[in-house]
Structure formats: C-alpha cells, structure tokens
Coordinates of C-alpha atoms and ligand atoms in Angstrom, one line a residue:
M209 CA 0.0 0.0 0.0
S210 CA 1.5 3.3 -1.0
E211 CA 1.4 6.2 1.4
P212 CA -0.2 9.6 0.7
R213 CA 2.2 12.4 -0.1
F214 CA 1.5 16.1 0.6
R215 CA 2.5 19.2 -1.3
S216 CA 1.4 22.8 -1.8
D217 CA 3.1 23.9 -5.0
I218 CA 1.5 24.6 -8.4
V219 CA 3.6 23.5 -11.3
V220 CA 3.3 25.4 -14.6
R221 CA 5.8 24.8 -17.4
L222 CA 5.8 26.0 -21.0
V223 CA 6.2 23.1 -23.4
Q224 CA 5.5 24.7 -26.7
R225 CA 5.0 28.1 -28.2
V226 CA 4.0 29.6 -31.6
G227 CA 4.0 33.3 -32.6
S228 CA 5.4 36.6 -31.6
D229 CA 4.6 40.3 -31.3
A230 CA 5.7 40.6 -34.9
M231 CA 3.1 38.0 -36.0
I232 CA 0.4 39.9 -34.2
A233 CA 1.4 43.1 -35.8
A234 CA 1.6 41.5 -39.2
A235 CA -1.8 39.9 -38.8
A236 CA -3.2 43.4 -38.2
R237 CA -1.3 45.0 -41.1
V238 CA -2.5 42.4 -43.6
S239 CA -5.7 44.3 -44.1
V240 CA -3.8 47.2 -45.6
T241 CA -0.4 45.8 -46.7
G242 CA -1.3 42.3 -47.9
A243 CA 0.5 39.2 -46.7
D244 CA 4.0 40.7 -46.6
G245 CA 3.8 42.1 -43.2
L246 CA 6.3 39.6 -41.7
Q247 CA 9.0 40.1 -44.4
G248 CA 12.3 41.0 -42.8
E249 CA 10.8 40.6 -39.3
G250 CA 12.1 37.2 -38.2
G251 CA 12.1 36.5 -34.5
N252 CA 10.3 38.9 -32.2
P253 CA 11.4 42.5 -33.2
V254 CA 10.6 45.1 -30.7
T255 CA 10.1 48.1 -33.0
D256 CA 8.4 51.3 -32.2
A257 CA 6.0 50.7 -35.1
N258 CA 4.9 47.3 -33.7
A259 CA 4.7 48.7 -30.2
G260 CA 2.4 51.6 -31.3
L261 CA 0.2 49.3 -33.4
I262 CA -0.2 46.7 -30.7
R263 CA -1.1 49.4 -28.2
Y264 CA -3.7 50.7 -30.6
L265 CA -5.2 47.2 -31.2
M266 CA -5.3 46.6 -27.4
K267 CA -7.0 49.9 -26.6
H268 CA -9.6 49.7 -29.4
R269 CA -10.2 46.0 -28.8
H270 CA -9.2 44.9 -32.3
A271 CA -8.9 41.5 -30.8
S272 CA -8.4 38.9 -33.6
P273 CA -4.7 39.7 -34.3
F274 CA -4.0 38.5 -30.7
E275 CA -5.3 35.1 -31.7
H276 CA -2.3 34.4 -34.0
G277 CA -0.1 32.7 -31.5
Q278 CA -0.2 29.7 -29.2
L279 CA 1.2 28.6 -25.8
T280 CA 1.0 25.1 -24.4
F281 CA 1.6 24.6 -20.7
Y282 CA 2.0 21.5 -18.6
A283 CA 0.4 21.9 -15.2
E284 CA 0.3 20.0 -11.9
C285 CA -2.2 21.3 -9.4
P286 CA -5.1 20.1 -7.1
I287 CA -8.4 19.2 -8.8
F288 CA -10.0 22.3 -7.3
V289 CA -7.6 24.5 -9.3
A290 CA -8.0 22.5 -12.5
R291 CA -11.8 22.8 -12.2
E292 CA -11.5 26.6 -12.1
W293 CA -9.0 26.6 -14.9
M294 CA -11.1 24.5 -17.1
R295 CA -14.0 26.9 -16.8
H296 CA -12.1 28.9 -19.5
R297 CA -13.7 27.3 -22.5
T298 CA -11.4 28.9 -25.0
W299 CA -8.5 26.8 -23.9
S300 CA -7.8 23.2 -25.0
F301 CA -7.0 20.6 -22.4
N302 CA -5.9 17.0 -22.0
E303 CA -5.8 15.6 -18.5
T304 CA -4.5 12.5 -16.7
S305 CA -7.4 9.9 -16.6
G306 CA -8.8 8.5 -13.4
R307 CA -10.5 5.9 -15.5
Y308 CA -7.5 4.4 -17.2
R309 CA -4.9 4.6 -14.5
V310 CA -4.6 4.3 -10.8
L311 CA -4.2 7.8 -9.4
E312 CA -1.2 8.9 -7.5
P313 CA -1.7 9.6 -3.7
V314 CA -0.6 13.2 -3.9
F315 CA -2.7 15.7 -2.0
W316 CA -2.7 19.5 -1.4
V317 CA -2.2 21.1 1.9
P318 CA -2.1 24.9 2.6
P319 CA 1.5 26.1 2.8
E320 CA 3.0 28.3 5.5
G321 CA 1.7 31.9 5.1
R322 CA -1.4 30.9 3.2
A323 CA -4.3 32.9 4.6
V324 CA -7.1 30.5 5.5
V325 CA -9.5 32.4 7.8
E326 CA -12.6 34.4 6.9
P327 CA -12.5 37.7 8.8
P328 CA -15.7 39.0 10.5
A329 CA -16.4 41.5 7.7
F330 CA -15.9 38.8 5.0
K331 CA -17.8 39.5 1.7
P332 CA -18.2 36.7 -0.8
S333 CA -17.9 39.3 -3.6
R334 CA -14.5 40.4 -2.3
P335 CA -13.2 37.3 -0.5
V336 CA -10.1 38.6 1.3
L337 CA -8.8 36.0 3.9
V338 CA -6.5 36.6 6.9
E339 CA -3.6 34.6 8.1
S340 CA -3.5 32.5 11.3
E341 CA -0.6 30.0 11.5
Q342 CA -2.4 28.2 14.3
V343 CA -5.5 27.7 12.2
R344 CA -3.5 26.8 9.1
E345 CA -1.7 24.1 11.0
S346 CA -5.0 22.6 12.1
V347 CA -6.3 22.8 8.5
V348 CA -3.3 20.7 7.5
Q349 CA -4.2 18.1 10.1
F350 CA -7.8 18.0 9.0
C351 CA -6.8 17.7 5.4
Q352 CA -4.3 14.9 6.1
H353 CA -6.7 13.0 8.2
S354 CA -9.3 13.1 5.3
Y355 CA -6.7 12.3 2.7
Y356 CA -5.5 9.2 4.6
A357 CA -9.1 7.9 4.9
A358 CA -9.9 8.6 1.3
W359 CA -6.7 7.0 0.0
W360 CA -7.2 3.9 2.2
N361 CA -10.7 3.4 0.8
Y362 CA -9.6 4.0 -2.7
Q363 CA -6.8 1.4 -2.5
A364 CA -9.1 -1.1 -0.7
M365 CA -11.6 -0.8 -3.6
I366 CA -8.9 -1.2 -6.2
A367 CA -7.6 -4.2 -4.4
D368 CA -11.1 -5.7 -4.4
G369 CA -11.2 -5.3 -8.2
V370 CA -13.5 -2.3 -8.3
A371 CA -13.1 -0.3 -11.5
R372 CA -10.9 2.8 -11.3
E373 CA -13.7 5.0 -12.6
V374 CA -15.9 4.0 -9.7
A375 CA -13.2 3.9 -6.9
R376 CA -12.0 7.4 -7.8
S377 CA -15.3 8.8 -6.5
V378 CA -14.0 8.9 -2.9
L379 CA -10.9 11.0 -3.8
P380 CA -11.2 14.7 -2.8
V381 CA -10.7 17.8 -4.8
G382 CA -7.4 18.3 -3.0
T383 CA -6.0 15.4 -5.1
Y384 CA -3.3 16.5 -7.6
T385 CA -4.0 16.2 -11.3
S386 CA -1.8 17.0 -14.3
F387 CA -2.7 18.2 -17.8
Y388 CA -1.7 20.1 -20.9
A389 CA -3.4 23.4 -21.5
T390 CA -3.2 25.3 -24.8
V391 CA -4.3 28.9 -25.4
N392 CA -3.8 31.8 -27.7
P393 CA -2.5 35.2 -26.4
R394 CA -5.9 36.8 -26.5
N395 CA -7.5 34.2 -24.3
L396 CA -4.4 34.0 -22.0
M397 CA -4.9 37.8 -21.4
G398 CA -8.6 37.0 -20.6
F399 CA -7.4 34.4 -18.1
L400 CA -4.8 36.7 -16.5
S401 CA -7.3 39.6 -16.1
L402 CA -9.7 37.2 -14.2
R403 CA -7.3 35.0 -12.3
T404 CA -5.0 37.6 -10.9
H405 CA -5.6 40.3 -8.2
D406 CA -3.7 43.3 -9.4
A407 CA -4.0 46.8 -7.9
S408 CA -3.2 48.3 -11.4
A409 CA -6.2 46.5 -13.0
T410 CA -9.2 48.6 -14.2
N411 CA -11.5 45.7 -13.0
L412 CA -10.3 44.2 -9.8
S413 CA -10.7 40.4 -9.6
Y414 CA -10.5 38.2 -6.5
P415 CA -9.2 34.8 -7.6
Q416 CA -8.3 32.0 -5.2
A417 CA -4.6 32.1 -4.4
E418 CA -3.7 28.8 -6.0
I419 CA -5.1 29.6 -9.5
E420 CA -3.5 33.1 -9.2
D421 CA -0.2 31.3 -8.5
A422 CA -0.7 29.4 -11.9
A423 CA -1.7 32.6 -13.6
R424 CA 1.3 34.6 -12.4
Q425 CA 3.7 31.8 -13.6
M426 CA 2.1 32.0 -17.0
E427 CA 2.2 35.8 -16.9
E428 CA 6.0 35.7 -16.5
V429 CA 6.3 33.4 -19.6
F430 CA 3.9 35.5 -21.6
K431 CA 5.9 38.7 -20.7
G432 CA 9.1 37.1 -22.0
L433 CA 7.7 35.8 -25.2
F434 CA 5.3 38.6 -26.2
P435 CA 6.8 41.7 -24.6
L436 CA 5.0 44.3 -26.6
T437 CA 1.6 42.6 -26.3
Y438 CA 2.2 42.2 -22.6
A439 CA 3.2 45.8 -22.1
A440 CA 0.1 46.9 -24.0
F441 CA -2.1 44.6 -21.8
V442 CA -0.7 46.1 -18.6
G443 CA -0.9 49.6 -20.0
N444 CA -4.6 49.0 -20.8
G445 CA -5.4 48.3 -17.2
R446 CA -5.1 44.5 -17.7
V447 CA -8.3 44.5 -19.8
A448 CA -8.1 41.8 -22.4
P449 CA -9.0 42.8 -26.0
Ligands
FAD29 C1 -13.1 35.4 -9.1 C2 -14.0 34.4 -9.9 C3 -15.0 33.9 -9.3 C4 -15.8 33.0 -10.0 N1 -16.9 32.4 -9.3 C5 -17.7 31.5 -10.0 C6 -18.8 30.9 -9.3 O1 -19.1 31.1 -8.2 N2 -19.6 30.0 -10.0 C7 -19.3 29.7 -11.4 O2 -20.0 28.9 -12.0 N3 -18.3 30.3 -12.0 C8 -17.5 31.2 -11.3 N4 -16.4 31.7 -12.0 C9 -16.1 31.3 -13.4 C10 -16.6 32.4 -14.4 O3 -18.0 32.6 -14.3 C11 -16.2 32.0 -15.8 O4 -16.8 30.8 -16.2 C12 -14.7 31.9 -15.9 O5 -14.0 32.9 -15.3 C13 -14.3 31.8 -17.4 O6 -14.4 33.1 -18.0 P1 -14.8 33.3 -19.5 O7 -16.1 32.7 -19.8 O8 -14.6 34.7 -19.8 O9 -13.6 32.4 -20.2 P2 -13.7 31.6 -21.6 O10 -14.7 30.5 -21.4 O11 -12.3 31.2 -21.9 O12 -14.3 32.6 -22.6 C14 -13.6 33.7 -23.1 C15 -14.6 34.6 -23.7 O13 -15.2 34.0 -24.9 C16 -16.5 34.3 -25.0 N5 -17.4 33.1 -24.8 C17 -16.9 31.8 -24.6 N6 -18.0 31.0 -24.5 C18 -19.1 31.7 -24.8 C19 -20.5 31.4 -24.9 N7 -20.9 30.2 -24.7 N8 -21.3 32.4 -25.1 C20 -20.9 33.7 -25.3 N9 -19.6 34.1 -25.2 C21 -18.7 33.1 -25.0 C22 -16.8 35.3 -23.9 O14 -16.6 36.6 -24.4 C23 -15.8 35.0 -22.9 O15 -15.5 36.1 -22.0 C24 -15.6 32.6 -11.3 C25 -14.5 33.3 -12.0 C26 -13.7 34.2 -11.3 C27 -12.5 34.8 -12.0

C-alpha cells in the first residue's frame, strides 16, 4: 500500500509556443499591406511601429490579431484548481485519466503563510482572507486525516477489483492532477485579467490564491515571449482585448 504524499506547489511549465509580437502586428497589417507584413521581421522584433500598433489594437479592442499565437503549458495542481482553470472554454485541455490509470496519492495542503480564515467582515464578492498560523496548521491536520481515509478506501476498492472509474469517486478535490493546456495570447490575457488580483487593473478580480499562482507563472512566460503585447495589456489596465 503506497502512502499519501502532501504538497502545496502549483507547477506550470511552458512546453510549446508559436507566434510573436511581430506576427500579431503582421496579422493586423495584412488588411492594408497584404500578406507581406512579416517580411524582414524574423524573431520577435521590438520596433516602435509594432509597439504603437499593438497598443492601438489593445486599446480599441481589435482582438483577432492577438489570436495568432499559441502557448502550451504542462500543469500539476489540485483538482479544485483544475476545475476553475477548465471553466475557461477557449483553452484546449488534455488531463490524466482517473478511469484508465490508478491515481497517485498526492494531495494539497495549505502552505505556511497561506491565509485560511474568513474575517468577521468577509464579503463573498470580495473574498479577502486573513492569516493565522495556528488555524492553518489545524487545517493541514484536517486535510491529512481526510486524505488518509480517502486514499485507504480508494486502495481497498482497487484491491477488491472495483473499476478505477468507480473507486475514484472517494478521492477529494485536493488530489493532484496533471494536464496540458493550450491557449492563444488573446484568451491568455482574458485568463490573466480574471485570475490575478492586481492593484493596477481597471477591473479588480478576487481569484483563489492557487489559481493566481498558476496565472502569475504563465504571466511571466507571456511577458518574456510577447513583450509588446504584454506591455500593452498592462498599459490598458489589464483589460483583455
Ligand atoms: C473570481 C472568480 C469567481 C468565480 N466564481 C464563480 C462561481 O461562483 N460559479 C461559477 O459557476 N463560476 C465562477 N467563475 C467562473 C466564471 O463565471 C467564468 O466561467 C470563468 O471565469 C471563465 O471566464 P470566461 O467565460 O470569460 O472564459 P472563456 O470560457 O475562456 O471565454 C472567453 C470569452 O469567450 C466568450 N465566450 C466563450 N464562450 C461563450 C459562450 N458560450 N457564449 C458567449 N460568449 C462566450 C466570452 O466573451 C468570454 O469572456 C468565477 C470566476 C472568477 C474569476
């Protein structure tokens, strides 16, 4: 019988990318210059002309040029994060199957410093939590207790020959899953605007900390690969086109 393992990290890794700021600018220019917009613009040229055009597209919500790119990420996170992530219908996903393989006993616990308590003035529309190390430690105990019981029951059913698709029903949303997620720059910006809490944003969002962790990791990748588009997004109050 394997023993449960506990972790708190959210893994996000870029595995594939297509496109550049130059491609986005060329896609916009094709309407007036024809299909030669990318000539002489290999790589990801940061030119004033491209920067100005991309800022204009962002501000005026000329969105479709931002669809000419693609990023594929590999992710490991608890199922409750994956559920939130997969609400974004404009992404493509493929996930580890609980039907075809026995799942790994890896479960999420809140890390040190993770706020877990609702303050007296808690508002569901603005869910800001407060820290208490004592309460967090008790949450870890509660979680581990539940995970041990769930994992024991899961393994007992598998040992009895119960189908994996049925046995998995006892596993909690804190169980880690893994998947590939593919998105274009436009829809990544939509995700970033909703799944980060950023004081500079025109529309403040209040995402759960763990999906914000995933979003922030993807934001760093995006910033490096599409610097002009990223700068225009931030300059536009993190409003996606
Ligand atoms: C802080 C926060 C709290 C949330 N709380 C809840 C909750 O309590 N309960 C809950 O159910 N969900 C909740 N959600 C999920 C939320 O309602 C969205 O489902 C999720 O954020 C995906 O957003 P999206 O539809 O813009 O993304 P995508 O599905 O990626 O869509 C991107 C854009 O494409 C267009 N689009 C896609 N599909 C359609 C369609 N069928 N019709 C018209 N336009 C479409 C829209 O313009 C949309 O904005 C929450 C999200 C956040 C960020």
